[in-house]
XYZ file of C-alpha atoms in Angstrom:
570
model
C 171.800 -48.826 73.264
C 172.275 -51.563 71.298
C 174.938 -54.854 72.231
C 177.709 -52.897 70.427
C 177.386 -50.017 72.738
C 175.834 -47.527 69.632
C 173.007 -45.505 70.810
C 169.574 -46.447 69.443
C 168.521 -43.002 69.732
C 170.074 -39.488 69.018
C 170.707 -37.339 71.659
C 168.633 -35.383 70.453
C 165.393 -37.159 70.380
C 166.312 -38.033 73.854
C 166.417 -34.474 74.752
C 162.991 -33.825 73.122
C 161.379 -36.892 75.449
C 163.102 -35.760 78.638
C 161.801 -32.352 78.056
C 157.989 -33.400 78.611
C 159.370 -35.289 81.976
C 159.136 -33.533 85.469
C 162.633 -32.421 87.108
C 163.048 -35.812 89.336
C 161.827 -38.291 85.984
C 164.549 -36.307 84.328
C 167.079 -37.236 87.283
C 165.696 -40.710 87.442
C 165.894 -41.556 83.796
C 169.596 -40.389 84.052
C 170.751 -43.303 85.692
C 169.761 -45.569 83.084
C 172.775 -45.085 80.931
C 175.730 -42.788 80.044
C 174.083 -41.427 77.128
C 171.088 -40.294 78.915
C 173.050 -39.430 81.880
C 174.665 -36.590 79.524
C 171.753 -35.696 78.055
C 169.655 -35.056 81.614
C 172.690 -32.402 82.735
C 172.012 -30.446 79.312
C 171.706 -26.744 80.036
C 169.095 -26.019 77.694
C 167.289 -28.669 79.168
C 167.198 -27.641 82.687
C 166.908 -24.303 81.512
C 163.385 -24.644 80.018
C 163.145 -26.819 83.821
C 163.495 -24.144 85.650
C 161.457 -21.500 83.860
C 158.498 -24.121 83.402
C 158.815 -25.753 87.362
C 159.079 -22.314 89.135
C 156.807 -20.374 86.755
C 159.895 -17.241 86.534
C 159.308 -14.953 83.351
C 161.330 -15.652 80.185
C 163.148 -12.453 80.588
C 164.735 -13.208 84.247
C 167.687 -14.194 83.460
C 169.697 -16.312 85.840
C 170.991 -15.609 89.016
C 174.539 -13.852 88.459
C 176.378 -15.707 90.869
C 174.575 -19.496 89.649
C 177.063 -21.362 87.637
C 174.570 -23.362 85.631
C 171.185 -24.276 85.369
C 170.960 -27.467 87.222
C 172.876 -26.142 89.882
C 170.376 -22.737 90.121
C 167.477 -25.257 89.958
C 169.017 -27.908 92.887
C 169.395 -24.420 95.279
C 165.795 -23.130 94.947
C 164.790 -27.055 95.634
C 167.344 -28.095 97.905
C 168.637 -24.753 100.558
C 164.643 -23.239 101.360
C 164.349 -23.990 104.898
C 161.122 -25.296 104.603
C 161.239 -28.810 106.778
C 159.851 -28.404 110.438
C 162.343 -29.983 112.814
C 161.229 -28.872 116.030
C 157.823 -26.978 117.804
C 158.710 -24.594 121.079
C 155.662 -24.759 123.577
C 157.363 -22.603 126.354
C 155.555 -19.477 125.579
C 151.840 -19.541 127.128
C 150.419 -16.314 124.795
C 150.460 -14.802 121.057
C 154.449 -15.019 120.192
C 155.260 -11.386 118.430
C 158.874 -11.224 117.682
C 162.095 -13.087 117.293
C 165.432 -11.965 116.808
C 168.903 -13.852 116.488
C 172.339 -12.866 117.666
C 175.226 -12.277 115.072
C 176.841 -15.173 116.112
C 173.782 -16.999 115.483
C 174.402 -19.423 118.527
C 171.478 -17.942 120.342
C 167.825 -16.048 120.122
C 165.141 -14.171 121.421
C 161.730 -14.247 121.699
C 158.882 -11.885 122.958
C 155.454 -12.725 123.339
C 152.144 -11.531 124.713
C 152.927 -13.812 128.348
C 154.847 -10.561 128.828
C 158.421 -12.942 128.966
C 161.277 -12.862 127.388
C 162.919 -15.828 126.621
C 166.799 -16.610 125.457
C 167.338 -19.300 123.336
C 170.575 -21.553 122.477
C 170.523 -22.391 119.242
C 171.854 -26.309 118.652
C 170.959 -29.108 116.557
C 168.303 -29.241 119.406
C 167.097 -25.962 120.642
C 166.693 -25.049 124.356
C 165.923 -22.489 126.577
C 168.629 -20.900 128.710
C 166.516 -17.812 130.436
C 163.107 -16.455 130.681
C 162.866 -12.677 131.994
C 159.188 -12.182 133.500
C 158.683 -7.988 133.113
C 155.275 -8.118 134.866
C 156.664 -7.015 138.294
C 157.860 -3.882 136.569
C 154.191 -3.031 135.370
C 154.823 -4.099 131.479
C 151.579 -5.199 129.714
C 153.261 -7.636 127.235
C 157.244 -7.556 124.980
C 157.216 -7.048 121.279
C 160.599 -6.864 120.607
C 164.270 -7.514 121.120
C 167.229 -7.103 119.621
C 171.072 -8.055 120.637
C 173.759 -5.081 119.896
C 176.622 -6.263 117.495
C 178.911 -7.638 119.924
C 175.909 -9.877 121.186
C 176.609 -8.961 125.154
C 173.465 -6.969 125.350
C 170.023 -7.512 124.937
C 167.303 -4.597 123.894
C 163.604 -6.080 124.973
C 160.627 -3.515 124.459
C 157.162 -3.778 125.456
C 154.093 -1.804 126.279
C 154.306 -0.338 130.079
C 150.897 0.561 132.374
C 151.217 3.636 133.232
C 148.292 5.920 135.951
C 145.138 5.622 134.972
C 145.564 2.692 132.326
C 147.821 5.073 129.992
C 150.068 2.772 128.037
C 153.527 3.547 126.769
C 156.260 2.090 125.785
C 159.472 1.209 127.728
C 162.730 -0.392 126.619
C 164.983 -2.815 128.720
C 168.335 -3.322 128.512
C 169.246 -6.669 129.761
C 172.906 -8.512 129.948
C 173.545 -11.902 128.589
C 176.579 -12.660 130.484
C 174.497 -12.709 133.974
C 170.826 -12.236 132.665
C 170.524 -8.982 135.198
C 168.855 -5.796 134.081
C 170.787 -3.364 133.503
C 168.539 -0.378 132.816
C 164.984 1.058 131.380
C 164.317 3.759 129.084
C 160.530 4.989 128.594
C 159.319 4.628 124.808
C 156.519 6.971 123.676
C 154.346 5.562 121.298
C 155.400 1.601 122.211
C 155.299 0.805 118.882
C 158.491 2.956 117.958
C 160.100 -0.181 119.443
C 164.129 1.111 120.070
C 166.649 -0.139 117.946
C 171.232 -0.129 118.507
C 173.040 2.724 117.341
C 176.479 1.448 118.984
C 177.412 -1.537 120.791
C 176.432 0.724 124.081
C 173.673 3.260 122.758
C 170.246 2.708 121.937
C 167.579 4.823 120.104
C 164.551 5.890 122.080
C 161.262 7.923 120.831
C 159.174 10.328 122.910
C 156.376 12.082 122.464
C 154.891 15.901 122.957
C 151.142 16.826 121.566
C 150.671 20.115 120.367
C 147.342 20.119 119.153
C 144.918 18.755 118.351
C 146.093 16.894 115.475
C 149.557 17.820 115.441
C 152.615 16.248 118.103
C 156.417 16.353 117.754
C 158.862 12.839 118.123
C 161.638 13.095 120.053
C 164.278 10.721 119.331
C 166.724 10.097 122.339
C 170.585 8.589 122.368
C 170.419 6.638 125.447
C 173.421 4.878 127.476
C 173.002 1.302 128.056
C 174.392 1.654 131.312
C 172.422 4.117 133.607
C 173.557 3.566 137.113
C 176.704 6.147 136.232
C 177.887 7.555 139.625
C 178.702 10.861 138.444
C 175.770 13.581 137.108
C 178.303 15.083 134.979
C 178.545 11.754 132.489
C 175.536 12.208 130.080
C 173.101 9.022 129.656
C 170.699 10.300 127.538
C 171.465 13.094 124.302
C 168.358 14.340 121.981
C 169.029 13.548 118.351
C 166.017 14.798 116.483
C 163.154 16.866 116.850
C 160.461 15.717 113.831
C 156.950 17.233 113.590
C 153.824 15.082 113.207
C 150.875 16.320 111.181
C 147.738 15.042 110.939
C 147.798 12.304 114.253
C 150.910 10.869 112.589
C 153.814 9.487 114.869
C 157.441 8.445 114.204
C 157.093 4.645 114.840
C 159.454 1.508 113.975
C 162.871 3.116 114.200
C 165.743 1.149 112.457
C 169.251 1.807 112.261
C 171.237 0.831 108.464
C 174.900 0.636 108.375
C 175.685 2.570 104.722
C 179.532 2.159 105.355
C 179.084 -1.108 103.587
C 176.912 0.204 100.553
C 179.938 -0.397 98.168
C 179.797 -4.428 98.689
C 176.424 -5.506 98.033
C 175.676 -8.685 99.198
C 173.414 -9.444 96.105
C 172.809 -6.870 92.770
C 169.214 -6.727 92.501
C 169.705 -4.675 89.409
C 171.150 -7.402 87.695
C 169.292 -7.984 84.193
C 166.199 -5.695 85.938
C 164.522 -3.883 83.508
C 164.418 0.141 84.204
C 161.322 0.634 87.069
C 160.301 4.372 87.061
C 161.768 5.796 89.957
C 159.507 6.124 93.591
C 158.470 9.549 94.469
C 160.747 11.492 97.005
C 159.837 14.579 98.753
C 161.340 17.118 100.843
C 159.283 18.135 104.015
C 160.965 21.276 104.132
C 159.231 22.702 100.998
C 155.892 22.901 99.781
C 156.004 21.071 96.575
C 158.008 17.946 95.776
C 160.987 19.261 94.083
C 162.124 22.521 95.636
C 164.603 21.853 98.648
C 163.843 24.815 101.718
C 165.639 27.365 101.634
C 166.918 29.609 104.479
C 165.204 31.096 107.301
C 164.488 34.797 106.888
C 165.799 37.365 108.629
C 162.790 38.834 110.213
C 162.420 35.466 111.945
C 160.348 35.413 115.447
C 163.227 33.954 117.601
C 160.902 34.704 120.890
C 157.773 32.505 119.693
C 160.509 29.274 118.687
C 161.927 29.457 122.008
C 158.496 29.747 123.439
C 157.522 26.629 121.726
C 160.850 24.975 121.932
C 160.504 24.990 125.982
C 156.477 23.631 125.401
C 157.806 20.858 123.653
C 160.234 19.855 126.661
C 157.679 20.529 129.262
C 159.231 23.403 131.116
C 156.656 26.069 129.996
C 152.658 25.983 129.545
C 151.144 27.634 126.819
C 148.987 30.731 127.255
C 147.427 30.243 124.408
C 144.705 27.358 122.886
C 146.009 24.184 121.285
C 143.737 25.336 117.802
C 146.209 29.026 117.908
C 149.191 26.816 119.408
C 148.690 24.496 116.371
C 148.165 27.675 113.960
C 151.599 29.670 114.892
C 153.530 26.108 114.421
C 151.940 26.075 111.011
C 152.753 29.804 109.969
C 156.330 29.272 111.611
C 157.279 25.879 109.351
C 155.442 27.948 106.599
C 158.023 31.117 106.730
C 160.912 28.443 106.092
C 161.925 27.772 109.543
C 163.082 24.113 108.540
C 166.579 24.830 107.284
C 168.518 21.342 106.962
C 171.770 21.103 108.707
C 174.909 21.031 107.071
C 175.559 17.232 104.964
C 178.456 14.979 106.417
C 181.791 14.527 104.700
C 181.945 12.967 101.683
C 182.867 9.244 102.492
C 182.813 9.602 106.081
C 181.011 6.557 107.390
C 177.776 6.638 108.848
C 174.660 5.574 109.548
C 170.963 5.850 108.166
C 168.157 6.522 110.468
C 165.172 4.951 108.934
C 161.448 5.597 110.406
C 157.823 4.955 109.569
C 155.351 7.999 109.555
C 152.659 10.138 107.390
C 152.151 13.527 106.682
C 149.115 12.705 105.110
C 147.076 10.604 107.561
C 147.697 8.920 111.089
C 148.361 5.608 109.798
C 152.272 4.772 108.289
C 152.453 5.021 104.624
C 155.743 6.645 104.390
C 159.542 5.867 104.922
C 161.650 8.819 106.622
C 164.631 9.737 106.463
C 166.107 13.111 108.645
C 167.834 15.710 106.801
C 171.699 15.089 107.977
C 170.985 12.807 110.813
C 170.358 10.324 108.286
C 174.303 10.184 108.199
C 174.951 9.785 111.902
C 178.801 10.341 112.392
C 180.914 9.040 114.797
C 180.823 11.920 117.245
C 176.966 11.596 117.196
C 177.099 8.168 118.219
C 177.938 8.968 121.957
C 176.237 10.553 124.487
C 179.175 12.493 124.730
C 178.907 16.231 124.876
C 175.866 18.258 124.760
C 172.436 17.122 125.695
C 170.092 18.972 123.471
C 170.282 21.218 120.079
C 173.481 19.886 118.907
C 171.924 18.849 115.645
C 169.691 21.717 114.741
C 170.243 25.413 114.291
C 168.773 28.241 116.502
C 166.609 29.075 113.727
C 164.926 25.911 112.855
C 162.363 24.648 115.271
C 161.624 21.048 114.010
C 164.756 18.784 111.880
C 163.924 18.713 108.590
C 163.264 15.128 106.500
C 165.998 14.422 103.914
C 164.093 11.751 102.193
C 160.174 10.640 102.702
C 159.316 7.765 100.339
C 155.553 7.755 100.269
C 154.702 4.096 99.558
C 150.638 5.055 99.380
C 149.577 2.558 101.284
C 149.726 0.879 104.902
C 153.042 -0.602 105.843
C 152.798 -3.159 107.998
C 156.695 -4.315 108.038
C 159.832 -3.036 107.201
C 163.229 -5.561 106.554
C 166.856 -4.687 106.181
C 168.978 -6.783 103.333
C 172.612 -8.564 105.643
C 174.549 -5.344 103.890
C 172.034 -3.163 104.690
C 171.378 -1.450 101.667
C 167.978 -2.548 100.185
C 164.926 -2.358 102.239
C 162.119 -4.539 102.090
C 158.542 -3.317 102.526
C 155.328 -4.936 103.422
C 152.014 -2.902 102.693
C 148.389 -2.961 102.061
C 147.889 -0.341 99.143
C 145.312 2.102 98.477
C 143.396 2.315 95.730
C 144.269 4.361 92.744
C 143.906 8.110 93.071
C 142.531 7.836 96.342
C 142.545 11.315 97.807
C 142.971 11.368 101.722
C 140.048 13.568 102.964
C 140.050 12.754 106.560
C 143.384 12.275 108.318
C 141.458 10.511 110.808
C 139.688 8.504 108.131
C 142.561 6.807 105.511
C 141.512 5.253 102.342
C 140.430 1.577 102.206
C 143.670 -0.851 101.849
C 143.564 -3.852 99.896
C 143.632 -7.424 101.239
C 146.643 -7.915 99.041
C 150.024 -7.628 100.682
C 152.670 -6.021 98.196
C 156.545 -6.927 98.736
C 158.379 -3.735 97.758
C 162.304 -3.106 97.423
C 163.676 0.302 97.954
C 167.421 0.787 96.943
C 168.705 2.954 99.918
C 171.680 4.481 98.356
C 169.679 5.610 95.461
C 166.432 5.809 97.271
C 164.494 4.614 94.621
C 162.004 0.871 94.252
C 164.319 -1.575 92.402
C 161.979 -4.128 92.173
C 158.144 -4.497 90.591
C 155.976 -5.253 93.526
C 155.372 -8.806 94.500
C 151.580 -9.757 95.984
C 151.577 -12.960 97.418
C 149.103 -13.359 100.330
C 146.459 -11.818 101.737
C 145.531 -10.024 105.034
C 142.074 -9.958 106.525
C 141.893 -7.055 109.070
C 140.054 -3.770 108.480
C 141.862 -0.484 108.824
C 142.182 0.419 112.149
C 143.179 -3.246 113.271
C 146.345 -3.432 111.173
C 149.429 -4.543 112.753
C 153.211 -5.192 112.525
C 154.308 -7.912 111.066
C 158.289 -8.563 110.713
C 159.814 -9.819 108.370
C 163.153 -10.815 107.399
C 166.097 -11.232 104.705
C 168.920 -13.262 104.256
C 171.632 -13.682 101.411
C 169.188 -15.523 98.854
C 166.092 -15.198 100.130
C 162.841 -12.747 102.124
C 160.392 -14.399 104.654
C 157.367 -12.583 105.694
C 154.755 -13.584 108.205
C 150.868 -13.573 107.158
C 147.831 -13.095 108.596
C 146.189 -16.544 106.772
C 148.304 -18.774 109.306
C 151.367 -19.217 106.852
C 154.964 -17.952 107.057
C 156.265 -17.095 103.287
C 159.688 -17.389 101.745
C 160.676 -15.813 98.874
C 163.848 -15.996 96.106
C 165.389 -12.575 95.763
C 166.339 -12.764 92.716
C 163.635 -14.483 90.635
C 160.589 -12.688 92.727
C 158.927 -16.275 93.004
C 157.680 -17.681 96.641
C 159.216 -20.712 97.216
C 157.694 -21.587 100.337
C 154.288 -21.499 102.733
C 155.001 -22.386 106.090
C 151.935 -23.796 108.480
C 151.126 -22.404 111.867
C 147.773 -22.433 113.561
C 147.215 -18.577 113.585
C 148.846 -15.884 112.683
C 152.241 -15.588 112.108
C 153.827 -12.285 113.476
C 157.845 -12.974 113.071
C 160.122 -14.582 111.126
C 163.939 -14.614 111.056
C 166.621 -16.690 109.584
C 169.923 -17.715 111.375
C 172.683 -15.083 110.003
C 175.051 -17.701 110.112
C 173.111 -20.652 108.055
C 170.101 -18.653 106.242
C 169.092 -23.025 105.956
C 167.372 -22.444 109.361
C 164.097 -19.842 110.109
C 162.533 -19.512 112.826
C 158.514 -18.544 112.961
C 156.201 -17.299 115.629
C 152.719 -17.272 115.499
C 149.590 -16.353 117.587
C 149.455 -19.779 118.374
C 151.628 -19.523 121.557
C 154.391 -21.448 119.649
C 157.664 -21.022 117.678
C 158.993 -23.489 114.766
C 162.282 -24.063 113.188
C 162.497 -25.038 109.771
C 165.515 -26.543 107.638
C 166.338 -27.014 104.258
C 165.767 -30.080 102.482
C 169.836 -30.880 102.088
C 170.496 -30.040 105.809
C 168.027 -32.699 106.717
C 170.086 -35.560 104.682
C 173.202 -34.696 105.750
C 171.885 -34.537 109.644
C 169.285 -37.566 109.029
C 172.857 -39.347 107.272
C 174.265 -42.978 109.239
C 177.418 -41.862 110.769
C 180.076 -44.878 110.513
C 180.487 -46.323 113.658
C 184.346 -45.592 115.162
C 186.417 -48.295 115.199
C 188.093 -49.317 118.986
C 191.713 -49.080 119.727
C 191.473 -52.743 120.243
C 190.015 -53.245 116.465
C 192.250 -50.907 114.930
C 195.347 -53.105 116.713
C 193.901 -56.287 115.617
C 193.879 -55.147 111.813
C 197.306 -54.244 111.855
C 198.772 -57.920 113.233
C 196.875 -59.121 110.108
C-alpha cells in the first residue's frame, strides 16, 4: 500500500501471485497486510489449493459437511494422526492385533509372545495387565475384542491340540478382576469370534465331509460357562453353511443395521453412478434365480443321516468321494430353502463372513439367508439348542448375499455406523478362470481399497490401490484395518501403516515401522489418535498435528492465594 493507505495492487493481481505460492507462503504472505490478509482466505483461491496440494480430481466436490475451503484444507493438514508420540516395547514377538474399548480409555493387544496385554489409554500410555495363555496350551493370540459395555474381553488364538493339530480357541476374560472367565474351541483359528450381545459371542466349528467339501458351524456361546444348572443352555447352533472346494467360513463380524438410517458420513455424496457388484444366491444355480422349494419326493432319511455325520453322532457307511456325491445331488434337488425374512423394521443384526465357493482361499463376502437379520430372540442362548433356524427339509442354511470380490481379501473394516464395509484385496487378473480349487489364480502385488454399501449391497466407491504386498499365494495373511468418522487406516506389508480421507479417496498418510504392520485402530472417542502394530515386536501411537500444539502449548502458571491477596490490597 501506499502512505495514504490505497492499495498499490488490485486484489486481483494479488490473487493471481498468491496462486503460484504453496499453501503455508499463502498463509505467510497474509500477515503482511489487511489487503492480502483478505485476499489469502479467498475461496477460489484455496479451492484451486486444495485440488492442486492433495492431487483430488476436479470432479470431487467438497466434503458435504466442510464449510469452506480453507477450513476442508486445514482438516486434511491439521486432524491426520500422523505424529509418533510414544513406542510400546512390552511385547517380545510379531504384534498382530489391537482393539480399543468404546469408551476409548483403554486397549488391547495380541501378539505372537502368546500375551495379552490391557492398556490404559492417557496422555501417557501404560500397561495395566498382561494375560500369559501358554499354560493353557495356546500357540500365540490374534485377536481381541471388548463387548459394548466394555466389562468383557474376547482374546482368540491358535490352541495345540494331540499330535500338533492346531485350532482355534476363544477366551473370555473380565476386566473388572482380569480372571478368566471361560473358553470356547474355534475351528479354523482364523474365524477369530466376534460379540453378538453384551454376554454372547460367535464361535465357528468345523466338520469335513470329503474330500474337498466341509460344513461351518457357527455357535451362540454364553460368556459365562460355569452355570450350575444343565438345564440353562451355554452354547445354541446358529448356522449350518456348506464349504465347497476346501473353502471355510473365516473372519466372522457382527454389523449393527438398526442404525443404517443415520449414516455417519454419505459416501454417495456427488459420487458418480459405479455399476453395481455382482450378488449371487447360493441356493440356485445361476446368479439371478432365488431357490425355490424343496420337492416333495424329498429323501428325509439320507438328510438326517447326514445331519447326525455332521454332529459326530453317526459314521458313515459309505466313502467320503459317494458321501461328497449324495451332498451334491441333495443341494442340487433344491434342498436349500431360505427361512422365512424378519419383520419389516424389526432391528437386527448382519452376520458378515469371508469364504469361496470357487477356490479355498477368501474372495467372497457372505451373508446367511435370514440369519443375516439376527432378532432379538436369536440373540440368547435361550431356548432350543439346535435347528431352530433351519427347516426339516433343508440340510445346509442358505446364503442371502455372496459378494464375490475376485480376488484375495486380506482384511475386512466396519464404518462407526456400521453400514459401509471396507475391503482389502489382492485381485486376480482379468478373466482368470479358476481351474484348480486347490490352485487360485495369481493375485496382484497391488492392494485395492474397496467400499461395499451394506444396506444396498452394492461397491460405492471406485477402488483405491495404494501399496503393495510382497507375499506369494499361499503365504497371504490378515491384515486389519480400521475406520473412523473421516478417515480408513490399513496396515501394509512394505513396513508402513496408511491413512486414508473417506471422502476424497486420497492417502494422507504413511506411517513407519520396522516390519510389517498387521493392525491398526483409531481411538473411537478422538479418531486424532491410532494406534499401529507391527512385526517388529512394537506398538506406536500417533497424533494429529493440532493435538500436538495444544498438548506441546505453555500452560500459565497458577497464581498463589498469597499473590492473588496481594493484588487485591493494591
Amino acid at each position: 500500500m501506499d502512505e495514504g493507505g490505497t492499495p498499490l495492487l488490485p486484489d486481483s493481481l494479488v490473487y493471481q501471485i498468491f496462486l503460484s505460492l504453496g499453501p503455508a507462503d499463502v498463509l505467510a504472505a497474509g500477515l503482511v497486510c489487511r489487503q492480502w490478509q483478505a485476499v489469502s482466505r479467498d475461496e477460489f483461491l484455496w479451492r484451486e489449493q486444495f485440488y492442486r496440494y492433495y492431487q483430488v480430481a476436479r470432479d470431487v466436490p467438497r466434503h458435504p459437511a466442510a464449510m469452506s475451503w480453507y477450513e476442508e484444507f486445514q482438516r486434511l493438514y491439521d486432524t491426520v494422526p500422523c505424529v509418533e508420540v510414544q513406542t510400546l516395547r512390552e511385547h517380545t514377538d510379531q504384534v498382530l492385533h489391537l482393539s480399543f474399548s468404546h469408551s476409548g480409555y483403554q486397549f488391547a493387544s495380541c501378539s505372537k509372545d502368546c500375551t495379552v496385554k490391557i492398556w490404559s489409554n492417557d496422555l501417557t500410555i501404560s500397561l495395566l495387565h498382561s494375560a500369559d495363555m501358554r499354560p493353557y496350551n495356546w500357540s500365540y493370540t490374534q485377536f481381541s475384542q471388548f463387548n459394548k459395555d466394555d466389562s468383557l474381553l474376547l482374546a482368540s488364538g491358535v490352541f495345540l491340540g494331540p499330535h500338533n493339530s492346531s485350532s482355534g480357541e476363544i477366551a473370555v476374560i473380565s476386566l473388572d478382576s482380569f480372571a478368566l472367565l471361560s473358553r470356547v474351541r474355534n475351528k479354523p483359528y482364523d474365524v477369530f469370534g466376534c460379540w453378538l450381545t453384551e454376554t454372547s459371542l460367535i464361535s465357528g466349528n468345523l466338520h469335513r465331509i470329503g474330500d474337498i467339501t466341509s460344513c461351518s458351524v457357527l455357535w451362540l456361546n454364553n460368556a459365562f460357562q460355569d452355570v450350575e444348572s444343565e438345564n440353562v443352555n451355554v452354547v445354541k447352533r446358529l448356522f449350518k453353511i456348506q464349504n465347497l472346494n476346501a473353502s471355510t467360513v473365516r473372519t466372522v463380524m457382527v454389523a449393527d443395521c438398526s442404525r443404517f438410517d443415520s449414516p455417519d458420513l454419505l459416501l454417495e455424496a456427488g459420487d458418480p453412478a459405479t455399476s453395481p457388484c455382482r450378488i449371487f444366491d447360493l441356493g440356485s444355480d445361476n446368479e439371478e434365480v432365488v431357490a425355490g422349494p424343496a420337492p416333495a419326493h424329498a429323501k428325509e432319511g439320507l438328510r438326517h443321516f447326514l445331519d447326525r455325520v455332521l454332529e459326530g453322532r453317526a459314521q458313515p457307511q459309505l466313502s467320503e468321494r459317494m458321501l461328497e456325491t449324495k451332498v451334491a445331488e441333495l443341494l442340487a434337488q433344491g434342498h436349500t430353502k431360505p427361512p422365512e425374512r424378519s419383520a419389516t423394521g424389526a432391528k437386527s443384526k448382519y452376520l458378515i463372513f469371508t469364504t469361496g465357493c470357487l477356490t479355498y482361499s477368501p474372495h467372497q463376502i457372505a451373508l446367511p439367508a435370514g440369519i443375516k437379520q439376527i432378532l432379538p430372540h436369536q440373540m440368547t442362548t435361550a431356548g432350543p439348542v439346535l435347528g431352530e433356524g433351519r427347516g426339516s427339509d433343508a440340510f445346509f442354511d442358505a446364503l442371502d448375499h455372496v459378494i464375490d470380490i475376485h480376488g484375495h481379501i486380506i482384511g475386512m473394516g466396519l464404518s462407526p455406523d456400521n453400514r459401509y464395509l471396507y475391503v482389502n484385496s489382492r485381485a486376480w487378473p482379468n478373466g482368470a478362470v479358476v481351474a484348480d480349487p486347490m490352485q487360485p489364480p495369481p493375485i496382484a502385488e497391488e492392494i485395492d481399497l474397496l467400499v461395499f454399501d451394506l444396506k444396498t449391497m452394492r461397491e460405492v466407491r471406485r477402488a483405491l490401490r495404494a501399496h503393495r504386498a510382497y507375499t506369494p499365494n499361499d503365504e497371504c495373511f490378515f491384515i486389519f484395518l480400521d475406520v473412523s468418522r473421516d478417515f480408513v487406516a490399513s496396515g501394509a506389508e512394505d513396513r508402513h501403516g496408511y491413512i486414508w480421507d473417506r471422502h476424497y479417496n486420497i492417502c494422507l498418510a504413511r506411517l513407519r515401522h520396522e516390519d510389517v504392520v498387521n493392525s491398526v485402530v483409531f481411538s473411537p472417542q478422538e479418531q486424532e489418535l491410532l494406534l499401529t502394530a507391527s512385526d517388529d515386536a512394537t506398538i506406536k501411537a500417533w497424533r494429529s498435528p493440532r493435538t500436538m500444539r495444544v498438548l506441546q502449548a505453555p500452560r500459565p502458571r497458577p497464581r498463589t492465594f498469597f499473590s492473588w491477596l496481594a493484588s487485591q490490597r493494591r
